[in-house]
Amino acid sequence: MTRSSAGGHHHPWYRPGVGRTQVITARTKELLIRTLRLEVVAGPDRGKAIEVGEAEVTIGTDPAGSLVLDDPTVSRIHAAIRPLPEGWMIRDLGSTNGTTVDGVTVIEAMIRPGQTLAIGQTTLAIATSGAISVEPLSEESSWGAALGRSPAMRRLFAVLPRIAASDVPVLLEGETGTGKTMLAEAIHRHGDRMGGPFVVVDCGAIAPGLIESELFGHQKGAFTGAHAQRAGAFELASGGTVFLDELGELPLDLQPKLLRAIEEKSIRRVGGSDTIALDVRMIAATNRDLRREVNRGAFRSDLYYRLNTIRLRVPALRERREDIALLAEHFWRASAPDDQPDPPAELLVELMRRDWPGNVRELRSTVERAVLLGDPGVLEWTGNDADPFAVSAAPKVDLVDGQPFRVAKEQAVTRWERAYVRALVDRHGGNLSRAARAAKTDRNYLRELLNRHWPSDDPGSSDD
């Protein structure tokens, strides 16, 4: 939905910030997004234009793209532009001839009105259009097991109920650890197939020679080791949902068979001749950009467009920092004893500072370690022997004139290691077996650390 703001008059609740695209309205809980205009000013398609609103747009020669060009030097799916809270971002999708912004070749970059964009022999001018796209936001801070107060997550929460109610394929894209599997299961649990099975296939964890059998099943004797007939994931998911995780890892030679299964709603087992009708919904997920894979010939374009009926991008945690504290508190309460219901405020401040390349999965592991072990990687060690895991904004550093960096680092690591081992053993009553299991390390190695730091004065340790 787009609202015009010709003549410079804005929506009454809209106050555009410099370089920013998104504002949440105070009353209606809508997300107002400034619209960007791209116009071809040089090249075979001079005069063509497109507006970038709430949805990502693609530029290339592919007829299914948003801005379709006839320039032979432009790749099929050349580049994509999407709005972020801080502005618009362009990504080159592995094009042959590259993407430049104001003459600088980029892989990924923020763009702004007044700049020029060059792809192949085509030049586009970037300007604001004067229009505002309106995106509804859910008033809820959760959907299924997913949590989030950020606009990015509330946008998802607003559309997910309608997606769950349908039966079309869904493609979830996003970095590792963003929660794609959890959202896939939530879509299943909120749909008409909720009473059926939810079958997960990790395409990246199965040997290439076995994945066809995992998906479609096999007949007895179909290959060496096929001692009995076996149903595959699509059969096992009958009446429910099959979830193909890491779809980008699917071998190229199997992709036509998957496409056929989706199109014809039927399969054949490996080594079989009978056609088996399917009654499943398919959800797929990938941490790769499949458009880039299409450009380099590693993923079939016809399969991509069939899966692209509903494509949802799950945002990285660094793109929704407003949710870090909410998630951390949730994970803390799920792990902490009843007498520690809330995480320390200083811990939340420290967690908010981080970029979380492992996303929600990394945050969860970090909070759980903080609860169980007082991990100094989160609760930074201050050097206080009385409270070696006290929270601090920054670790204590003692600089000694003339001391080499290597020596200073070794001493710091030794102090950290000694404090960690002492606190770990104390927390588990001196029982090395329990301490080693909690720290996921070998008991003999833990004893070696004890002997290293307390060679003649073992701090009260014992074995089971």
PDB file of C-alpha atoms in Angstrom, residues 221-385:
ATOM      1  CA  GLY A 221      17.306 -53.876  -3.805  1.00  0.00           C
ATOM      2  CA  ALA A 222      17.328 -50.417  -5.417  1.00  0.00           C
ATOM      3  CA  PHE A 223      21.000 -50.008  -4.474  1.00  0.00           C
ATOM      4  CA  THR A 224      23.649 -51.649  -2.331  1.00  0.00           C
ATOM      5  CA  GLY A 225      22.405 -51.693   1.230  1.00  0.00           C
ATOM      6  CA  ALA A 226      18.717 -51.293   0.350  1.00  0.00           C
ATOM      7  CA  HIS A 227      17.673 -54.443   2.197  1.00  0.00           C
ATOM      8  CA  ALA A 228      14.045 -53.423   2.594  1.00  0.00           C
ATOM      9  CA  GLN A 229      11.487 -51.048   1.154  1.00  0.00           C
ATOM     10  CA  ARG A 230      11.603 -47.632   2.818  1.00  0.00           C
ATOM     11  CA  ALA A 231       9.339 -44.591   2.718  1.00  0.00           C
ATOM     12  CA  GLY A 232      10.978 -41.193   2.248  1.00  0.00           C
ATOM     13  CA  ALA A 233      10.294 -37.843   3.905  1.00  0.00           C
ATOM     14  CA  PHE A 234       7.535 -36.853   1.472  1.00  0.00           C
ATOM     15  CA  GLU A 235       5.584 -40.034   2.210  1.00  0.00           C
ATOM     16  CA  LEU A 236       6.212 -39.842   5.943  1.00  0.00           C
ATOM     17  CA  ALA A 237       4.885 -36.273   5.962  1.00  0.00           C
ATOM     18  CA  SER A 238       1.558 -37.251   4.380  1.00  0.00           C
ATOM     19  CA  GLY A 239      -1.183 -35.013   5.738  1.00  0.00           C
ATOM     20  CA  GLY A 240       1.413 -32.664   7.222  1.00  0.00           C
ATOM     21  CA  THR A 241       4.494 -30.680   6.252  1.00  0.00           C
ATOM     22  CA  VAL A 242       7.921 -31.598   4.929  1.00  0.00           C
ATOM     23  CA  PHE A 243      10.606 -29.069   5.871  1.00  0.00           C
ATOM     24  CA  LEU A 244      13.708 -29.035   3.676  1.00  0.00           C
ATOM     25  CA  ASP A 245      16.408 -27.280   5.664  1.00  0.00           C
ATOM     26  CA  GLU A 246      19.500 -25.878   3.902  1.00  0.00           C
ATOM     27  CA  LEU A 247      17.899 -26.366   0.508  1.00  0.00           C
ATOM     28  CA  GLY A 248      20.827 -24.590  -1.147  1.00  0.00           C
ATOM     29  CA  GLU A 249      22.900 -27.721  -0.471  1.00  0.00           C
ATOM     30  CA  LEU A 250      20.626 -29.923  -2.608  1.00  0.00           C
ATOM     31  CA  PRO A 251      22.663 -31.471  -5.469  1.00  0.00           C
ATOM     32  CA  LEU A 252      21.910 -29.984  -8.877  1.00  0.00           C
ATOM     33  CA  ASP A 253      20.945 -33.350 -10.401  1.00  0.00           C
ATOM     34  CA  LEU A 254      18.201 -33.856  -7.792  1.00  0.00           C
ATOM     35  CA  GLN A 255      16.594 -30.453  -8.258  1.00  0.00           C
ATOM     36  CA  PRO A 256      14.474 -31.459 -11.319  1.00  0.00           C
ATOM     37  CA  LYS A 257      13.027 -34.362  -9.313  1.00  0.00           C
ATOM     38  CA  LEU A 258      12.086 -32.032  -6.478  1.00  0.00           C
ATOM     39  CA  LEU A 259      10.510 -29.610  -8.934  1.00  0.00           C
ATOM     40  CA  ARG A 260       8.522 -32.483 -10.465  1.00  0.00           C
ATOM     41  CA  ALA A 261       7.318 -33.563  -7.025  1.00  0.00           C
ATOM     42  CA  ILE A 262       6.078 -30.034  -6.299  1.00  0.00           C
ATOM     43  CA  GLU A 263       4.453 -29.537  -9.704  1.00  0.00           C
ATOM     44  CA  GLU A 264       2.863 -32.979 -10.093  1.00  0.00           C
ATOM     45  CA  LYS A 265       2.251 -33.618  -6.366  1.00  0.00           C
ATOM     46  CA  SER A 266       3.613 -37.118  -6.795  1.00  0.00           C
ATOM     47  CA  ILE A 267       6.873 -39.065  -6.461  1.00  0.00           C
ATOM     48  CA  ARG A 268       8.485 -42.360  -7.362  1.00  0.00           C
ATOM     49  CA  ARG A 269      10.671 -44.226  -4.942  1.00  0.00           C
ATOM     50  CA  VAL A 270      14.246 -44.921  -5.990  1.00  0.00           C
ATOM     51  CA  GLY A 271      14.165 -48.155  -7.954  1.00  0.00           C
ATOM     52  CA  GLY A 272      10.370 -48.104  -8.212  1.00  0.00           C
ATOM     53  CA  SER A 273       7.960 -47.514 -11.067  1.00  0.00           C
ATOM     54  CA  ASP A 274       4.736 -46.781  -9.189  1.00  0.00           C
ATOM     55  CA  THR A 275       3.599 -43.190  -8.815  1.00  0.00           C
ATOM     56  CA  ILE A 276       2.759 -42.188  -5.251  1.00  0.00           C
ATOM     57  CA  ALA A 277       0.375 -39.242  -4.804  1.00  0.00           C
ATOM     58  CA  LEU A 278       1.456 -36.626  -2.278  1.00  0.00           C
ATOM     59  CA  ASP A 279      -0.604 -34.795   0.313  1.00  0.00           C
ATOM     60  CA  VAL A 280       2.010 -32.519   1.893  1.00  0.00           C
ATOM     61  CA  ARG A 281       2.907 -28.899   2.274  1.00  0.00           C
ATOM     62  CA  MET A 282       6.514 -27.967   1.585  1.00  0.00           C
ATOM     63  CA  ILE A 283       8.526 -25.386   3.481  1.00  0.00           C
ATOM     64  CA  ALA A 284      12.178 -24.835   2.604  1.00  0.00           C
ATOM     65  CA  ALA A 285      14.932 -22.834   4.254  1.00  0.00           C
ATOM     66  CA  THR A 286      18.403 -21.737   3.244  1.00  0.00           C
ATOM     67  CA  ASN A 287      21.186 -19.532   4.562  1.00  0.00           C
ATOM     68  CA  ARG A 288      22.283 -18.847   0.983  1.00  0.00           C
ATOM     69  CA  ASP A 289      20.832 -16.303  -1.409  1.00  0.00           C
ATOM     70  CA  LEU A 290      19.423 -18.681  -4.023  1.00  0.00           C
ATOM     71  CA  ARG A 291      19.401 -15.926  -6.637  1.00  0.00           C
ATOM     72  CA  ARG A 292      23.176 -15.814  -6.421  1.00  0.00           C
ATOM     73  CA  GLU A 293      23.218 -19.603  -6.754  1.00  0.00           C
ATOM     74  CA  VAL A 294      21.014 -19.322  -9.859  1.00  0.00           C
ATOM     75  CA  ASN A 295      23.457 -16.832 -11.402  1.00  0.00           C
ATOM     76  CA  ARG A 296      26.397 -19.162 -10.903  1.00  0.00           C
ATOM     77  CA  GLY A 297      24.518 -22.202 -12.175  1.00  0.00           C
ATOM     78  CA  ALA A 298      24.361 -24.045  -8.846  1.00  0.00           C
ATOM     79  CA  PHE A 299      20.566 -23.813  -8.467  1.00  0.00           C
ATOM     80  CA  ARG A 300      17.883 -24.234 -11.099  1.00  0.00           C
ATOM     81  CA  SER A 301      15.956 -21.060 -11.856  1.00  0.00           C
ATOM     82  CA  ASP A 302      12.691 -22.950 -12.492  1.00  0.00           C
ATOM     83  CA  LEU A 303      12.863 -24.551  -9.035  1.00  0.00           C
ATOM     84  CA  TYR A 304      13.725 -21.214  -7.432  1.00  0.00           C
ATOM     85  CA  TYR A 305      10.730 -19.464  -8.993  1.00  0.00           C
ATOM     86  CA  ARG A 306       8.418 -22.317  -8.017  1.00  0.00           C
ATOM     87  CA  LEU A 307       9.568 -22.027  -4.412  1.00  0.00           C
ATOM     88  CA  ASN A 308       9.462 -18.242  -4.548  1.00  0.00           C
ATOM     89  CA  THR A 309       5.661 -18.159  -4.338  1.00  0.00           C
ATOM     90  CA  ILE A 310       6.067 -16.981  -0.749  1.00  0.00           C
ATOM     91  CA  ARG A 311       9.567 -15.905   0.173  1.00  0.00           C
ATOM     92  CA  LEU A 312      10.259 -14.624   3.678  1.00  0.00           C
ATOM     93  CA  ARG A 313      13.549 -13.208   4.804  1.00  0.00           C
ATOM     94  CA  VAL A 314      14.233 -13.799   8.501  1.00  0.00           C
ATOM     95  CA  PRO A 315      16.298 -10.823   9.744  1.00  0.00           C
ATOM     96  CA  ALA A 316      19.682 -11.208  11.389  1.00  0.00           C
ATOM     97  CA  LEU A 317      19.836 -10.318  15.086  1.00  0.00           C
ATOM     98  CA  ARG A 318      22.026  -7.276  14.384  1.00  0.00           C
ATOM     99  CA  GLU A 319      19.145  -5.914  12.277  1.00  0.00           C
ATOM    100  CA  ARG A 320      16.752  -6.110  15.227  1.00  0.00           C
ATOM    101  CA  ARG A 321      18.777  -5.039  18.223  1.00  0.00           C
ATOM    102  CA  GLU A 322      15.586  -4.025  20.018  1.00  0.00           C
ATOM    103  CA  ASP A 323      14.929  -7.746  20.509  1.00  0.00           C
ATOM    104  CA  ILE A 324      18.240  -8.696  22.143  1.00  0.00           C
ATOM    105  CA  ALA A 325      17.167  -7.837  25.690  1.00  0.00           C
ATOM    106  CA  LEU A 326      13.760  -9.507  25.229  1.00  0.00           C
ATOM    107  CA  LEU A 327      15.364 -12.712  23.961  1.00  0.00           C
ATOM    108  CA  ALA A 328      18.107 -12.686  26.597  1.00  0.00           C
ATOM    109  CA  GLU A 329      15.557 -12.327  29.402  1.00  0.00           C
ATOM    110  CA  HIS A 330      13.530 -15.193  27.934  1.00  0.00           C
ATOM    111  CA  PHE A 331      16.554 -17.500  27.693  1.00  0.00           C
ATOM    112  CA  TRP A 332      17.725 -16.492  31.191  1.00  0.00           C
ATOM    113  CA  ARG A 333      14.379 -17.325  32.792  1.00  0.00           C
ATOM    114  CA  ALA A 334      14.290 -20.659  30.990  1.00  0.00           C
ATOM    115  CA  SER A 335      17.697 -21.626  32.430  1.00  0.00           C
ATOM    116  CA  ALA A 336      18.138 -19.763  35.724  1.00  0.00           C
ATOM    117  CA  PRO A 337      17.046 -21.076  39.135  1.00  0.00           C
ATOM    118  CA  ASP A 338      13.912 -19.615  40.675  1.00  0.00           C
ATOM    119  CA  ASP A 339      15.884 -17.316  42.970  1.00  0.00           C
ATOM    120  CA  GLN A 340      17.489 -15.600  39.915  1.00  0.00           C
ATOM    121  CA  PRO A 341      14.425 -14.643  37.859  1.00  0.00           C
ATOM    122  CA  ASP A 342      16.002 -11.719  36.004  1.00  0.00           C
ATOM    123  CA  PRO A 343      19.386 -11.280  34.313  1.00  0.00           C
ATOM    124  CA  PRO A 344      21.696  -8.550  35.640  1.00  0.00           C
ATOM    125  CA  ALA A 345      21.146  -5.216  33.912  1.00  0.00           C
ATOM    126  CA  GLU A 346      24.884  -4.978  33.232  1.00  0.00           C
ATOM    127  CA  LEU A 347      24.740  -8.286  31.376  1.00  0.00           C
ATOM    128  CA  LEU A 348      21.961  -7.009  29.115  1.00  0.00           C
ATOM    129  CA  VAL A 349      24.024  -3.911  28.345  1.00  0.00           C
ATOM    130  CA  GLU A 350      26.987  -6.094  27.397  1.00  0.00           C
ATOM    131  CA  LEU A 351      24.828  -8.353  25.209  1.00  0.00           C
ATOM    132  CA  MET A 352      23.360  -5.342  23.406  1.00  0.00           C
ATOM    133  CA  ARG A 353      26.845  -4.228  22.361  1.00  0.00           C
ATOM    134  CA  ARG A 354      27.582  -7.360  20.351  1.00  0.00           C
ATOM    135  CA  ASP A 355      26.917  -8.080  16.680  1.00  0.00           C
ATOM    136  CA  TRP A 356      25.997 -11.783  17.132  1.00  0.00           C
ATOM    137  CA  PRO A 357      27.233 -13.374  13.898  1.00  0.00           C
ATOM    138  CA  GLY A 358      25.617 -16.626  15.107  1.00  0.00           C
ATOM    139  CA  ASN A 359      22.338 -14.743  15.657  1.00  0.00           C
ATOM    140  CA  VAL A 360      19.663 -15.991  18.088  1.00  0.00           C
ATOM    141  CA  ARG A 361      21.292 -19.411  18.450  1.00  0.00           C
ATOM    142  CA  GLU A 362      24.549 -17.803  19.599  1.00  0.00           C
ATOM    143  CA  LEU A 363      22.723 -15.459  21.986  1.00  0.00           C
ATOM    144  CA  ARG A 364      20.863 -18.374  23.539  1.00  0.00           C
ATOM    145  CA  SER A 365      24.057 -20.390  24.056  1.00  0.00           C
ATOM    146  CA  THR A 366      25.791 -17.367  25.548  1.00  0.00           C
ATOM    147  CA  VAL A 367      23.006 -16.683  28.047  1.00  0.00           C
ATOM    148  CA  GLU A 368      22.822 -20.355  29.025  1.00  0.00           C
ATOM    149  CA  ARG A 369      26.577 -20.402  29.670  1.00  0.00           C
ATOM    150  CA  ALA A 370      26.251 -17.250  31.732  1.00  0.00           C
ATOM    151  CA  VAL A 371      23.570 -18.887  33.867  1.00  0.00           C
ATOM    152  CA  LEU A 372      25.273 -22.252  34.289  1.00  0.00           C
ATOM    153  CA  LEU A 373      28.918 -21.284  34.510  1.00  0.00           C
ATOM    154  CA  GLY A 374      29.206 -17.559  34.935  1.00  0.00           C
ATOM    155  CA  ASP A 375      31.095 -17.605  31.632  1.00  0.00           C
ATOM    156  CA  PRO A 376      33.651 -14.776  31.654  1.00  0.00           C
ATOM    157  CA  GLY A 377      33.208 -14.449  27.893  1.00  0.00           C
ATOM    158  CA  VAL A 378      29.933 -12.705  28.789  1.00  0.00           C
ATOM    159  CA  LEU A 379      30.282 -11.734  32.432  1.00  0.00           C
ATOM    160  CA  GLU A 380      33.672 -10.211  31.905  1.00  0.00           C
ATOM    161  CA  TRP A 381      36.187 -11.086  34.624  1.00  0.00           C
ATOM    162  CA  THR A 382      37.367  -8.169  36.752  1.00  0.00           C
ATOM    163  CA  GLY A 383      40.284  -9.930  38.452  1.00  0.00           C
ATOM    164  CA  ASN A 384      38.459  -9.919  41.782  1.00  0.00           C
ATOM    165  CA  ASP A 385      39.243 -13.257  43.467  1.00  0.00           C
TER     166      ASP A 385
END
